[in-house]
PDB file of C-alpha atoms in Angstrom:
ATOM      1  CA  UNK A   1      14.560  19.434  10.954  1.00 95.00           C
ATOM      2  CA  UNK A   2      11.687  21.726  10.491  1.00 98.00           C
ATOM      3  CA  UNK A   3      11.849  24.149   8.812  1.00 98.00           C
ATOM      4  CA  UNK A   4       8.949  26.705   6.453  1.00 98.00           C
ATOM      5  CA  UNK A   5       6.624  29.316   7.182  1.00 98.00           C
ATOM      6  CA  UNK A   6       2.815  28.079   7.329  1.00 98.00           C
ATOM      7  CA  UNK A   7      -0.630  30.124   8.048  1.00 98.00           C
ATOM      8  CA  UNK A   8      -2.791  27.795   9.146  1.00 98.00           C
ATOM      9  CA  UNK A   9      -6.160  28.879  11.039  1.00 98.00           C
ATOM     10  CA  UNK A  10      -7.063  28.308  14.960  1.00 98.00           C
ATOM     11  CA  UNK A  11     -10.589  26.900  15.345  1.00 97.00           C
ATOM     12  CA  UNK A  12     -13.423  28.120  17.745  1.00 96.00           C
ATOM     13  CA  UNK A  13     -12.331  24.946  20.013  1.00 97.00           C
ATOM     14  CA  UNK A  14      -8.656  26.653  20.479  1.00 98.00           C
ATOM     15  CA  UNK A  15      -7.285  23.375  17.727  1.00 98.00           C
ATOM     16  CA  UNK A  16      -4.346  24.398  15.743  1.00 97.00           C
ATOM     17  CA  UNK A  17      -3.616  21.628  12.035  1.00 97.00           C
ATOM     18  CA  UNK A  18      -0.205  21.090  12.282  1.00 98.00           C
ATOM     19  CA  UNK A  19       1.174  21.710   8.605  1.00 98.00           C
ATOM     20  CA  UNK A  20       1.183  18.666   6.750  1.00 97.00           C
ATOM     21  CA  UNK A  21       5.295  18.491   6.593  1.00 97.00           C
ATOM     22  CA  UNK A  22       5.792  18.255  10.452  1.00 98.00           C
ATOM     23  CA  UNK A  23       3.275  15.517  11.313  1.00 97.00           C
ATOM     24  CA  UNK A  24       5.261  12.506  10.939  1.00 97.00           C
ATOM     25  CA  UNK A  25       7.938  13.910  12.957  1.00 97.00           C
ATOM     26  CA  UNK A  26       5.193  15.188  15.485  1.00 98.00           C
ATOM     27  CA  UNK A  27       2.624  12.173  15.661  1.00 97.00           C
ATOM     28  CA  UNK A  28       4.325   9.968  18.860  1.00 96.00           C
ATOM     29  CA  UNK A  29       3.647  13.449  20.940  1.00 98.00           C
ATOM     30  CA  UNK A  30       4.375  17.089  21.148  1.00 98.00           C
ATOM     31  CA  UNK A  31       5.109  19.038  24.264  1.00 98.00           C
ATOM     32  CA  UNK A  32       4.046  22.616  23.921  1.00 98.00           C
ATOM     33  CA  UNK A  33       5.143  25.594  26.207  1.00 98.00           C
ATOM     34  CA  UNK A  34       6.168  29.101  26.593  1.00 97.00           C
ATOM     35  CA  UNK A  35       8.722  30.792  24.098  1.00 97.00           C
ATOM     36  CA  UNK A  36      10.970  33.814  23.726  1.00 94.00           C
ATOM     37  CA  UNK A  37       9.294  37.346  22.382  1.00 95.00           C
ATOM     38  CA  UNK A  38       5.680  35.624  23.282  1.00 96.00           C
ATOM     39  CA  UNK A  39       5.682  32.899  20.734  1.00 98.00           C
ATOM     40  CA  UNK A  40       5.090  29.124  21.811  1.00 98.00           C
ATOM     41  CA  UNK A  41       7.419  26.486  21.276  1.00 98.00           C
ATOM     42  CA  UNK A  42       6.512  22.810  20.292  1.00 98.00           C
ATOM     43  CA  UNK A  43       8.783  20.315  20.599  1.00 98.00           C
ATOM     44  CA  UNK A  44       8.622  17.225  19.658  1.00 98.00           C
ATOM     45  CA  UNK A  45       8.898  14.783  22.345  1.00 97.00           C
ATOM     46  CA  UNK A  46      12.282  13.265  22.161  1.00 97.00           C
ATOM     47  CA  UNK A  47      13.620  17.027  21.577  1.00 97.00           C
ATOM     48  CA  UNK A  48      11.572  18.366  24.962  1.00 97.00           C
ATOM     49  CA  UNK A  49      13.238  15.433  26.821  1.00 97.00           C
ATOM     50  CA  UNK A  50      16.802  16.166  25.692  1.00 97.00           C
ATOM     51  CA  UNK A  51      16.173  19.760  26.950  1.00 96.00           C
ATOM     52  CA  UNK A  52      14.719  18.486  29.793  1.00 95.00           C
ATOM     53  CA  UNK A  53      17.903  16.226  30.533  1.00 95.00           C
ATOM     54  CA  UNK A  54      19.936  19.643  30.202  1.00 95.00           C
ATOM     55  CA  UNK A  55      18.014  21.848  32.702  1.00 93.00           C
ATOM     56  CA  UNK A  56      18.561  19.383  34.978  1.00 93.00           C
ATOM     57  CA  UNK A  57      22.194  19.431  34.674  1.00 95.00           C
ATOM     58  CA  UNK A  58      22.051  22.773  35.876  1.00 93.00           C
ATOM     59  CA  UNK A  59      21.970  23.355  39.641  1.00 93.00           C
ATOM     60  CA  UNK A  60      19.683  23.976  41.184  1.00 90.00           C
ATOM     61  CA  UNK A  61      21.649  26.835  43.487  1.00 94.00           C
ATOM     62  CA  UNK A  62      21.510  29.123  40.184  1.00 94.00           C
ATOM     63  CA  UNK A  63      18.713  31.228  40.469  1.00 95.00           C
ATOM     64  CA  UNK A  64      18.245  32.017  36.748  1.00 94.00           C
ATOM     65  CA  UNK A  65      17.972  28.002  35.796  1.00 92.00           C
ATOM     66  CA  UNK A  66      15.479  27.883  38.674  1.00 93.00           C
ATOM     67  CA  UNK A  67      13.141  30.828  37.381  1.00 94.00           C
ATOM     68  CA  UNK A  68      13.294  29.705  33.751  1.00 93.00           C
ATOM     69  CA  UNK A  69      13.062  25.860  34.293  1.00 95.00           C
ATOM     70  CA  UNK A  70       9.813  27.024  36.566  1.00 95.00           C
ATOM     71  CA  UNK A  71       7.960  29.224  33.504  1.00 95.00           C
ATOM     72  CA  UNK A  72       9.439  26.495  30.824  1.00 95.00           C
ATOM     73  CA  UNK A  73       7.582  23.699  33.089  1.00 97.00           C
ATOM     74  CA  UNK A  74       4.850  25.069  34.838  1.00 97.00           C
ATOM     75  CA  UNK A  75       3.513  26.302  31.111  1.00 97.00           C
ATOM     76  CA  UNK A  76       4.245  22.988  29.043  1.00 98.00           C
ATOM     77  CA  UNK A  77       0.861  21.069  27.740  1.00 98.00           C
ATOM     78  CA  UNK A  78       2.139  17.677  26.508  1.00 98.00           C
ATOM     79  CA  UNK A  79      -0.202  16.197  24.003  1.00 97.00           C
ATOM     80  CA  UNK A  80      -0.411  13.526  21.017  1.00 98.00           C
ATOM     81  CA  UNK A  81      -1.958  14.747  17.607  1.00 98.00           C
ATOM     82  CA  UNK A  82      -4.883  13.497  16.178  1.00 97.00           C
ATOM     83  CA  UNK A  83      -5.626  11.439  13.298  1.00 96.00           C
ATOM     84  CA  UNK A  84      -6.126  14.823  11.564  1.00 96.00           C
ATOM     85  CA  UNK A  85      -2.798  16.333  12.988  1.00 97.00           C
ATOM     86  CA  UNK A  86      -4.627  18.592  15.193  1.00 98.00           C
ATOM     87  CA  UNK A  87      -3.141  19.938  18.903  1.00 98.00           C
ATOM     88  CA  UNK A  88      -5.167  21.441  21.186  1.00 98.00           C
ATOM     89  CA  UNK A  89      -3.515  24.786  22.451  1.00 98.00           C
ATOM     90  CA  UNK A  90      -4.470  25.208  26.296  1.00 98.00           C
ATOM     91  CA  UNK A  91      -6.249  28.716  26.931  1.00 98.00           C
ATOM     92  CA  UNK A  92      -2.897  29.979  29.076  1.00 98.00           C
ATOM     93  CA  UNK A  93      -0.885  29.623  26.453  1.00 98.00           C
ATOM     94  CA  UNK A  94      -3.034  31.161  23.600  1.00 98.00           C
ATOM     95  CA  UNK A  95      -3.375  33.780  26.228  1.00 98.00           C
ATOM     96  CA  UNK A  96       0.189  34.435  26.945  1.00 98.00           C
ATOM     97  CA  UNK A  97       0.834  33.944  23.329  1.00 98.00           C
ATOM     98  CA  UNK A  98      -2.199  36.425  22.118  1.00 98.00           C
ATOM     99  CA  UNK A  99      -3.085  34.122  19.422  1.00 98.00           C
ATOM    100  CA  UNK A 100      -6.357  34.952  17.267  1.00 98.00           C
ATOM    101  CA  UNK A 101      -7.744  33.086  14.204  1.00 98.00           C
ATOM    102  CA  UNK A 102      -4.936  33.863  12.056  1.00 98.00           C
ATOM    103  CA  UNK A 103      -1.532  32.089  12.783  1.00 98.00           C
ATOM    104  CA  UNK A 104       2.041  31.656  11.694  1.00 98.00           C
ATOM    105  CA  UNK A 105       3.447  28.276  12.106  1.00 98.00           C
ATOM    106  CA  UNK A 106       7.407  28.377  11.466  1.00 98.00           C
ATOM    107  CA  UNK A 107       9.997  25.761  11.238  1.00 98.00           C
ATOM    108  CA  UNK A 108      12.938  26.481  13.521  1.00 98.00           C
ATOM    109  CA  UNK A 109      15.207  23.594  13.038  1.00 97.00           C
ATOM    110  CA  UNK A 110      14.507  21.419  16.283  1.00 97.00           C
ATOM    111  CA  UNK A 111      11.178  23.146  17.605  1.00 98.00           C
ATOM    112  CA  UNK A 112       8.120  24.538  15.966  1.00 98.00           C
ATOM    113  CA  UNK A 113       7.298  28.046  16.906  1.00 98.00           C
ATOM    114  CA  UNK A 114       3.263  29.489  17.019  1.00 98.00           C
ATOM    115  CA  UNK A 115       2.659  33.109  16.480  1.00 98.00           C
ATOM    116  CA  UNK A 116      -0.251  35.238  16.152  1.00 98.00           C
ATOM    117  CA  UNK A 117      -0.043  36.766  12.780  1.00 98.00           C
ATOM    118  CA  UNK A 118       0.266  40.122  13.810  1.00 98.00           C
ATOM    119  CA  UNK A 119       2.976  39.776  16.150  1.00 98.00           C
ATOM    120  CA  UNK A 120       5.150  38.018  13.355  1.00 98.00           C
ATOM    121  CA  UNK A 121       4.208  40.199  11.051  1.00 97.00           C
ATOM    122  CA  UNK A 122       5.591  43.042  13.647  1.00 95.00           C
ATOM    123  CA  UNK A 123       8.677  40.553  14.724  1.00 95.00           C
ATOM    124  CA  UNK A 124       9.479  40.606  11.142  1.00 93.00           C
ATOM    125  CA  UNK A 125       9.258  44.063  10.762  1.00 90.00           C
ATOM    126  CA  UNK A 126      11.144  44.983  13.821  1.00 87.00           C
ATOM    127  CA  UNK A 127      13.935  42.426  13.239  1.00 89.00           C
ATOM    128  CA  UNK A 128      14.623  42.099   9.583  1.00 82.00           C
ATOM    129  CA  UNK A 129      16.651  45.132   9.304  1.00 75.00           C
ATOM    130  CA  UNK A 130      19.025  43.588  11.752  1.00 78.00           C
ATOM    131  CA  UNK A 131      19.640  40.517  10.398  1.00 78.00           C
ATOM    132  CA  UNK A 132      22.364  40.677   7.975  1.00 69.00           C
ATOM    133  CA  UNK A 133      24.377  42.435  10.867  1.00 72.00           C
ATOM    134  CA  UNK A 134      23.809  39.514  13.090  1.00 73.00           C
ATOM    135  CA  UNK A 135      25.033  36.708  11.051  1.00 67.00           C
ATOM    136  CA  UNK A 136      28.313  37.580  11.612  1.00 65.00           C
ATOM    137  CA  UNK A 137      27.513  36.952  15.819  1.00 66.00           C
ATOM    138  CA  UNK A 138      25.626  34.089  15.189  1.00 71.00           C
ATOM    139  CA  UNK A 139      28.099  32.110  12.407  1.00 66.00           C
ATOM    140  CA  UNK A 140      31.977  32.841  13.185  1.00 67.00           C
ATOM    141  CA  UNK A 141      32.732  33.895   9.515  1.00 66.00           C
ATOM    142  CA  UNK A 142      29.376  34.044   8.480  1.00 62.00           C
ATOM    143  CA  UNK A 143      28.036  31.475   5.847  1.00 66.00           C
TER     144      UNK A 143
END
């Protein structure tokens, strides 16, 4: 499970250090892609295969499974990490992602999600007011 809040840096190559704490569970291979609210997902690859399993499961006569199975796809970079635990993150998706220097690595229990610092820092803003009214959606009787 990951789970955390890094800042690591983005070099001039477009090479992201994966914190220290998610390497071991990220060294046979990450698969890297497209997220919600413009953040990228990386998924480890036994995770990005279950999910793969799962979209397939869905037929293909349902329009919205076909659209988002096409963006979640067409937009994954599958990659192994170096000896240093670096991933390369492919121009299109530091593009669609806006990601500068300054990053925010988070642990969300099966995935890893990249942000730009800014738009965390502005996620965070915009969302933490909500969040003790949507525990009661997420968790039926809360915690």
């Amino acid at each position: 499970m990951f789970l955390g809040t890094h800042t690591p840096r983005l070099d001039e190559k477009g090479r992201l250090i994966l914190p220290a704490k998610f390497r071991d569970e990220l060294a046979g291979g990450v698969v890297i892609t497209k997220g919600q609210e413009r953040c990228l997902y990386v998924f480890p690859m036994p995770e990005f295969q279950s999910i793969a399993g799962q979209l397939r499961q869905a037929p293909v006569t349902n329009k919205a499974a076909r659209a988002y199975s096409r963006v979640f796809f067409a937009s994954a970079h599958d990659e192994v990490p170096d000896k240093q635990g670096r991933v390369t993150i492919p121009a299109h998706l530091r593009e669609y992602a806006s990601l500068g220097r300054d990053l925010v690595v988070i642990g969300a229990s099966t995935r890893v999600e990249i942000w730009d610092k800014q738009s965390w820092d502005d996620y965070l803003t915009a969302s933490e007011e909500d969040f003790a009214d949507i525990e009661e959606g997420v968790l039926p009787g809360g915690l």
